[in-house]
mmCIF file with all atom_site columns, C-alpha atoms in Angstrom:
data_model
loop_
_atom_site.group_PDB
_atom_site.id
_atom_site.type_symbol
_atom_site.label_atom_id
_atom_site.label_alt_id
_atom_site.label_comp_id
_atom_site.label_asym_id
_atom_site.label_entity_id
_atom_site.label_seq_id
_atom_site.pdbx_PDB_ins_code
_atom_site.Cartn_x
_atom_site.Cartn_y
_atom_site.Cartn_z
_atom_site.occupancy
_atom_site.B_iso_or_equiv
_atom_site.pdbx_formal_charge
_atom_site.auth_seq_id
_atom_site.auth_comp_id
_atom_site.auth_asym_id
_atom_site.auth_atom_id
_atom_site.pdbx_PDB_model_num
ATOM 1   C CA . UNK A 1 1   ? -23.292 -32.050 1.277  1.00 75.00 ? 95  UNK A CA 1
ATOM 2   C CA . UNK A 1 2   ? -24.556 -34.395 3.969  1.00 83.00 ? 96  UNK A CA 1
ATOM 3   C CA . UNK A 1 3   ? -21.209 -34.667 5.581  1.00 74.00 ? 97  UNK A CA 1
ATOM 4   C CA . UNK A 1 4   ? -20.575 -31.172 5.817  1.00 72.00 ? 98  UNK A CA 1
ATOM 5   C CA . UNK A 1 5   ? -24.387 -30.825 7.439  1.00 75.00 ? 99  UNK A CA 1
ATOM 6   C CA . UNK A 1 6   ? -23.437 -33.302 10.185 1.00 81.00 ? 100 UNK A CA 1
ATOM 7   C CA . UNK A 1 7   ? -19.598 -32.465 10.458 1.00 76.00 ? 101 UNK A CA 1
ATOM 8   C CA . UNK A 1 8   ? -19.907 -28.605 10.350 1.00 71.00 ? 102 UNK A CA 1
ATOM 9   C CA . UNK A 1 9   ? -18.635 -28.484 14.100 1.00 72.00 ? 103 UNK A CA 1
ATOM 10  C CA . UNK A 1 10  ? -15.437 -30.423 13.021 1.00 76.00 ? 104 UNK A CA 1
ATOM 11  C CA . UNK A 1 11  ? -14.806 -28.600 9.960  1.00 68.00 ? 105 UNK A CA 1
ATOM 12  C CA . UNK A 1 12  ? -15.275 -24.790 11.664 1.00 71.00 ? 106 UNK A CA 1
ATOM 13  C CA . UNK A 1 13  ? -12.743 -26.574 14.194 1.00 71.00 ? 107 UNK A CA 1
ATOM 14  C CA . UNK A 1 14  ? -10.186 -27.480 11.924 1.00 71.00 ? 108 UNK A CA 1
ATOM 15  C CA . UNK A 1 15  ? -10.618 -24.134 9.981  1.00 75.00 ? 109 UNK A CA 1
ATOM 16  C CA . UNK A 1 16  ? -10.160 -22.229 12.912 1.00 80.00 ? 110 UNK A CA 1
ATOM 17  C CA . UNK A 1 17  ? -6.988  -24.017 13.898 1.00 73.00 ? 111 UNK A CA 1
ATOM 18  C CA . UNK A 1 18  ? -5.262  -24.046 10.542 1.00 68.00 ? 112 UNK A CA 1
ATOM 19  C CA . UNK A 1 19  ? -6.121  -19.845 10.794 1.00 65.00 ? 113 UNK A CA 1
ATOM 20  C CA . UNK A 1 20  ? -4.262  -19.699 14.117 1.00 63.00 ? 114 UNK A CA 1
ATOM 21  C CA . UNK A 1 21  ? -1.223  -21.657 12.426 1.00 62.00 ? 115 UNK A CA 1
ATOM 22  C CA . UNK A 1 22  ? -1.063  -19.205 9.991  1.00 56.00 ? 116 UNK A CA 1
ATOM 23  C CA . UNK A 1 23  ? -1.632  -15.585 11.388 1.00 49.00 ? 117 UNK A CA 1
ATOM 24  C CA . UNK A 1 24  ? 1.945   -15.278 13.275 1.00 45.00 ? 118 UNK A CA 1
ATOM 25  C CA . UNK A 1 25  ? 3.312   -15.745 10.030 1.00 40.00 ? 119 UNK A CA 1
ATOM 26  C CA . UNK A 1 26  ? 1.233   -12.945 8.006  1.00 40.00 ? 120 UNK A CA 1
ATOM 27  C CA . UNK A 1 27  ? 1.626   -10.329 10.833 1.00 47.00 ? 121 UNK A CA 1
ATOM 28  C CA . UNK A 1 28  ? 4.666   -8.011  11.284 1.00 52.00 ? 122 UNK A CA 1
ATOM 29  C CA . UNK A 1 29  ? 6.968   -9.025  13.626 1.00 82.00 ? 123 UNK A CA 1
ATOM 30  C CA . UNK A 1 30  ? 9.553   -6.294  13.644 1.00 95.00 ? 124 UNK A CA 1
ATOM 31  C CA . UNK A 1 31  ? 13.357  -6.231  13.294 1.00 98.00 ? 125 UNK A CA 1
ATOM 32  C CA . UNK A 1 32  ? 15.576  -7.595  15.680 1.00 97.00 ? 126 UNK A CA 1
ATOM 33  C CA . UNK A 1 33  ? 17.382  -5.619  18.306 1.00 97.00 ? 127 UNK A CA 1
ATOM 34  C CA . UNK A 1 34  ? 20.622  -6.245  16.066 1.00 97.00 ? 128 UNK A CA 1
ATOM 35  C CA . UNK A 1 35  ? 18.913  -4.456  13.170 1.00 98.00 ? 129 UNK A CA 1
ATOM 36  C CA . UNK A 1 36  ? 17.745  -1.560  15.073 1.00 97.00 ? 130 UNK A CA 1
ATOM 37  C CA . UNK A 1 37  ? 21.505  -0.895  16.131 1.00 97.00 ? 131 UNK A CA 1
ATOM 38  C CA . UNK A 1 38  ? 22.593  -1.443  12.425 1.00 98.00 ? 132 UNK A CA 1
ATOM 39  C CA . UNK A 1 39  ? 19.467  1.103   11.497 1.00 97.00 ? 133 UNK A CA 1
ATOM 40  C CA . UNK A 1 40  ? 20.836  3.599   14.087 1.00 97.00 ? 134 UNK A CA 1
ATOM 41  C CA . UNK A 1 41  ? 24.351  3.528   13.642 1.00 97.00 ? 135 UNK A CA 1
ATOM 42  C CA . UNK A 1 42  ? 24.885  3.503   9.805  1.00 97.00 ? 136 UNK A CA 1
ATOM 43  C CA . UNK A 1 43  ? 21.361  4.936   8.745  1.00 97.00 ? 137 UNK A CA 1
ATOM 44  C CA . UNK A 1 44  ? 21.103  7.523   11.053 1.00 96.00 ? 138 UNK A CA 1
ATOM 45  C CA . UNK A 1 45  ? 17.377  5.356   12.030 1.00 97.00 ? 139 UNK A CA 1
ATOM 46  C CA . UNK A 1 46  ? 15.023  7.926   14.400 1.00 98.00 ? 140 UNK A CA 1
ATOM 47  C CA . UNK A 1 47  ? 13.758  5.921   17.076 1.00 98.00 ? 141 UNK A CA 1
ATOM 48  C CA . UNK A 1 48  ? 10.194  6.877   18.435 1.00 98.00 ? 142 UNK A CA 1
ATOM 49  C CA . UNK A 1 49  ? 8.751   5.502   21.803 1.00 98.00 ? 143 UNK A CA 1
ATOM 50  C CA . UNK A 1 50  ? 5.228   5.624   21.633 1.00 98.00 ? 144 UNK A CA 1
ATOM 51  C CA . UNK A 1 51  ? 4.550   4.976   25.447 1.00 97.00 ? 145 UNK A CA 1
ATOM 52  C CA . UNK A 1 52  ? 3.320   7.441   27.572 1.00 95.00 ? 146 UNK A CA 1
ATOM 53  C CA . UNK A 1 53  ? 5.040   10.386  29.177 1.00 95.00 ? 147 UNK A CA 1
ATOM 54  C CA . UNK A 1 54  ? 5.413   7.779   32.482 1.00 95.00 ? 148 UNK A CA 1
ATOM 55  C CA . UNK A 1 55  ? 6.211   4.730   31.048 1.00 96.00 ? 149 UNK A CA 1
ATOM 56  C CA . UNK A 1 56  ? 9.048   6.874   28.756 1.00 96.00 ? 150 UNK A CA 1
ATOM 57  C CA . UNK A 1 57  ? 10.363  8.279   31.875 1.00 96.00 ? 151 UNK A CA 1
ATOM 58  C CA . UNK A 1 58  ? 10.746  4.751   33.712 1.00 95.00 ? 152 UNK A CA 1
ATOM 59  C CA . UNK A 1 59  ? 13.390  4.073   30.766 1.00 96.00 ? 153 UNK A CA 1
ATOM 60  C CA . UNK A 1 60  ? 14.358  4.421   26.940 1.00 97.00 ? 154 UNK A CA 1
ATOM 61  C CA . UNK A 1 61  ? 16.237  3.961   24.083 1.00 97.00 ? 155 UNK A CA 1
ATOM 62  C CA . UNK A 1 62  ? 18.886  6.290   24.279 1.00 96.00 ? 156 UNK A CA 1
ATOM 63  C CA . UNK A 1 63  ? 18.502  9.102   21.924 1.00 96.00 ? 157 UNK A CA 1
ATOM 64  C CA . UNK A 1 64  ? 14.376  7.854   21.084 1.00 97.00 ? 158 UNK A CA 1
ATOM 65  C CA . UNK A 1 65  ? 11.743  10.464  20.834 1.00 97.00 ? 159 UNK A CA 1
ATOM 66  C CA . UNK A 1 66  ? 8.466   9.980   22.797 1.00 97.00 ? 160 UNK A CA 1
ATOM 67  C CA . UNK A 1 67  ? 5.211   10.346  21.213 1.00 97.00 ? 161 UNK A CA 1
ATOM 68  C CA . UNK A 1 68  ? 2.330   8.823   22.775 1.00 97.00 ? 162 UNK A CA 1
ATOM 69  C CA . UNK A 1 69  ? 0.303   6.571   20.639 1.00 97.00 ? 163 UNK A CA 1
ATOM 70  C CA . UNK A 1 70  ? -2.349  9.114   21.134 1.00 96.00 ? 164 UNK A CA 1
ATOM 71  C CA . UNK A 1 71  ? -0.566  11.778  19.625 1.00 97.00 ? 165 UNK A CA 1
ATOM 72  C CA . UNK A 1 72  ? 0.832   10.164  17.614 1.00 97.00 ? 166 UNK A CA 1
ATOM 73  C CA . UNK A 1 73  ? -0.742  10.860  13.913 1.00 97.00 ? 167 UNK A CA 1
ATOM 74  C CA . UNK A 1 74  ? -0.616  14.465  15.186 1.00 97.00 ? 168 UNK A CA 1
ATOM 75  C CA . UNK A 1 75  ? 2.540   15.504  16.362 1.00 98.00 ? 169 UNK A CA 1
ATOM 76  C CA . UNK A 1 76  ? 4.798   13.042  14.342 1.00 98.00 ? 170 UNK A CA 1
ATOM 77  C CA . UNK A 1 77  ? 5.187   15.158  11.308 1.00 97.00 ? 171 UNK A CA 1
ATOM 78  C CA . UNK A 1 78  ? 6.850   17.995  13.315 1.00 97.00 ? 172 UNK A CA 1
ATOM 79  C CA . UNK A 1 79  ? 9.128   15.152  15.699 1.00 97.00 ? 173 UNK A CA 1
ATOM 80  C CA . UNK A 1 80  ? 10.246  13.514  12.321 1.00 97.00 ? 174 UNK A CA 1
ATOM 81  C CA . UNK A 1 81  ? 10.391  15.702  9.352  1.00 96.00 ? 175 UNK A CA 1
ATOM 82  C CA . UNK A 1 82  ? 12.724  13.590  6.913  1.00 97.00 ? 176 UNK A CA 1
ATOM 83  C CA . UNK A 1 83  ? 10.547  11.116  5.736  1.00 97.00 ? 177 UNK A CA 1
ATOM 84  C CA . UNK A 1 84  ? 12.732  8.617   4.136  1.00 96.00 ? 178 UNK A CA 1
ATOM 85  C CA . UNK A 1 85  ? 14.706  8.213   6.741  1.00 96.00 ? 179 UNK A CA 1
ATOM 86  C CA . UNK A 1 86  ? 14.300  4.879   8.753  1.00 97.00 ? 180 UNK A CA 1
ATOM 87  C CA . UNK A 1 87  ? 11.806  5.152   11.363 1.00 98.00 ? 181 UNK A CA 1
ATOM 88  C CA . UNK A 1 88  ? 12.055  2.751   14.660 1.00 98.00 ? 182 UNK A CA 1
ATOM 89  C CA . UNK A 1 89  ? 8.775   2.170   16.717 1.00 98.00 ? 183 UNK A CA 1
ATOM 90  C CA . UNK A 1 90  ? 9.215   1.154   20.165 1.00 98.00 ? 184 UNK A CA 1
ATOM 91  C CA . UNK A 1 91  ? 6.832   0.274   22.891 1.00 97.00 ? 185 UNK A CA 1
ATOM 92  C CA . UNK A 1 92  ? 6.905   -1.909  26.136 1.00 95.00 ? 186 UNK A CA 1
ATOM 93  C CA . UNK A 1 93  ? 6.367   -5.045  24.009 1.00 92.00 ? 187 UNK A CA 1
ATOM 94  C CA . UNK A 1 94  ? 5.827   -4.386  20.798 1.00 91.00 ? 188 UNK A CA 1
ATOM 95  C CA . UNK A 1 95  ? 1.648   -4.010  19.879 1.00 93.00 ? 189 UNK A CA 1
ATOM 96  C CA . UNK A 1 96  ? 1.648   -0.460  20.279 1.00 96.00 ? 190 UNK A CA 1
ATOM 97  C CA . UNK A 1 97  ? 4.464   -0.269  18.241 1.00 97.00 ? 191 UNK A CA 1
ATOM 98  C CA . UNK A 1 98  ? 2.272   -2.050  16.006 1.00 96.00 ? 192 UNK A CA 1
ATOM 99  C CA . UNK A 1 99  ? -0.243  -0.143  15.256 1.00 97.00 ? 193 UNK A CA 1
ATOM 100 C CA . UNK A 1 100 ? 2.103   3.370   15.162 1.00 98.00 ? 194 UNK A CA 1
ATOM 101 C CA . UNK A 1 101 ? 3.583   1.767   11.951 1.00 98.00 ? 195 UNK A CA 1
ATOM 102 C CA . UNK A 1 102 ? 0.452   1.954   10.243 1.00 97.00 ? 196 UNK A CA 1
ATOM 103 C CA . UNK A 1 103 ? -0.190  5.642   11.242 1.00 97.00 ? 197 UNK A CA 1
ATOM 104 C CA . UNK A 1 104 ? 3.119   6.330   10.143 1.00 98.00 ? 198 UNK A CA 1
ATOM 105 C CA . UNK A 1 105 ? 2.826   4.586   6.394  1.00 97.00 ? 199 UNK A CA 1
ATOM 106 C CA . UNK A 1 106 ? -0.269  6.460   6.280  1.00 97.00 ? 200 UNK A CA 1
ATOM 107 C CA . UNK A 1 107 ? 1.441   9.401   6.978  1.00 97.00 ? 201 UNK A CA 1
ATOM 108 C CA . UNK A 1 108 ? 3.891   8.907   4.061  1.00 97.00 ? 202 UNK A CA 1
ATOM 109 C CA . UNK A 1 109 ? 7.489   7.830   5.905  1.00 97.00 ? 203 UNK A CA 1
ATOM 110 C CA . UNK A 1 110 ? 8.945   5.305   3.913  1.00 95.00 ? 204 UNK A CA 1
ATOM 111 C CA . UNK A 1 111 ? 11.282  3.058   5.840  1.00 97.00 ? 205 UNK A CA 1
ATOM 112 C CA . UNK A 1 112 ? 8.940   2.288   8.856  1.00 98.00 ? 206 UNK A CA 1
ATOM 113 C CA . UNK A 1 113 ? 9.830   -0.811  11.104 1.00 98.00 ? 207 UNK A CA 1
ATOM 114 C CA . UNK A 1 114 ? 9.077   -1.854  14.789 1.00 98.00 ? 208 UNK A CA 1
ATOM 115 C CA . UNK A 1 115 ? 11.280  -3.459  17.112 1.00 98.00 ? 209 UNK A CA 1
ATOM 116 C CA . UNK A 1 116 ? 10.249  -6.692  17.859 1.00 97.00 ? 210 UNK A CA 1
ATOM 117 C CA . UNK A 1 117 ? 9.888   -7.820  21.733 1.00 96.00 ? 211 UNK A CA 1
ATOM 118 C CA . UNK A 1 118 ? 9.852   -3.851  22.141 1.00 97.00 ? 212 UNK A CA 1
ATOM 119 C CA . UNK A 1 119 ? 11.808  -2.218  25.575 1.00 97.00 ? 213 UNK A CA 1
ATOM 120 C CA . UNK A 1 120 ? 11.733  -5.427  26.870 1.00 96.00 ? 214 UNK A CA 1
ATOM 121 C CA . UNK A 1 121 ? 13.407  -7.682  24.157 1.00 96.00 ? 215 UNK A CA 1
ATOM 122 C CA . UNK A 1 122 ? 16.089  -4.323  24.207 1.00 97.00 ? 216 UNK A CA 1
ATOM 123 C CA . UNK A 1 123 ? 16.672  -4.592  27.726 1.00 96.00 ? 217 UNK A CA 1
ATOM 124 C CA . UNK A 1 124 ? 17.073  -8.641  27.740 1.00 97.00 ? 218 UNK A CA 1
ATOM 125 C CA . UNK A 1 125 ? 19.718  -8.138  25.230 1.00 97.00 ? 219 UNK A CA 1
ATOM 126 C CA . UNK A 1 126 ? 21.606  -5.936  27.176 1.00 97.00 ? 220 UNK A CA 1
ATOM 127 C CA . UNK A 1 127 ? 21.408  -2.944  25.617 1.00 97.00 ? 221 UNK A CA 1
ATOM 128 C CA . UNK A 1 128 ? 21.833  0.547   26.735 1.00 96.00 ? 222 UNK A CA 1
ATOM 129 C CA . UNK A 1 129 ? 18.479  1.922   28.457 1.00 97.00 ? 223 UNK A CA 1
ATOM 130 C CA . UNK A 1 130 ? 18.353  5.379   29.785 1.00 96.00 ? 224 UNK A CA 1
ATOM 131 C CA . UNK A 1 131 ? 16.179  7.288   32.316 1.00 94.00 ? 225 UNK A CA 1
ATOM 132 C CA . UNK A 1 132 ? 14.601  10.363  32.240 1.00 88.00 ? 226 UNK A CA 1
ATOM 133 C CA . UNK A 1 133 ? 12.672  13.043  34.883 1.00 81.00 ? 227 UNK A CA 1
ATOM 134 C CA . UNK A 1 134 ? 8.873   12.224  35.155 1.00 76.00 ? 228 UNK A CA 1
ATOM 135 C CA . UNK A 1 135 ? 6.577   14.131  34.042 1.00 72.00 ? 229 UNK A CA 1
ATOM 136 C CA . UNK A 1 136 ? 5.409   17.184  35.499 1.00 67.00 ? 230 UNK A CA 1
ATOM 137 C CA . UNK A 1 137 ? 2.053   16.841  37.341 1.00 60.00 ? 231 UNK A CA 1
#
């Protein structure tokens, strides 16, 4: 007990350290731009962006709804009424994404995943992007 007492500092170090080895590994990470093609083209995979009207506008999966994260929980039964089929989350990078996929198990779909890197890990691998008009002010 007297070692802990005197080596507490150490010991909440090393704890600390071996938690920040661990949590990349416990978190979800998405599926890889590969798998989101595979999803789309034999699955028939819906593909949600959950950025803002703006950021949707500036570019896209082809083909991906857009509902705001702040919507989301709302209007995401009436976007996406089939709720086993396999849902795509997409955001900028991926942590909005994120927390959509919760909403979305909540909400009873089944076959939720998020694309890992979001737009960005799309658009380094090449893959179609498309462009829409702003919004209106």
């Amino acid at each position: 007990m007297e070692f802990i007492a005197s080596n507490w500092l150490w010991l909440l170090l090393a704890l600390i350290s071996g938690g920040m080895l661990l949590a990349p590994g416990m978190r979800n990470v998405g599926i890889s731009c590969t798998q989101a093609v595979q999803l789309i083209n034999h699955e028939k995979a819906v593909v949600v962006d959950v950025c803002g009207a703006e950021e949707y506008a500036a570019g896209h999966i082809i083909g991906a709804k857009n509902i705001a994260l702040d919507e989301f929980e709302g209007k995401l039964p009436g976007a996406v009424k089939n709720k086993k089929l396999p849902l795509i989350l997409v955001c900028a990078s991926g942590s909005r994404a994120a927390r959509a996929a919760a909403i979305a198990q909540k909400l009873g779909y089944e076959n939720v995943q998020t694309l890992a890197g979001g737009l960005q890990s799309w658009r380094e691998a090449n893959l179609p992007v498309e462009r829409s008009a702003p919004p209106a002010a």
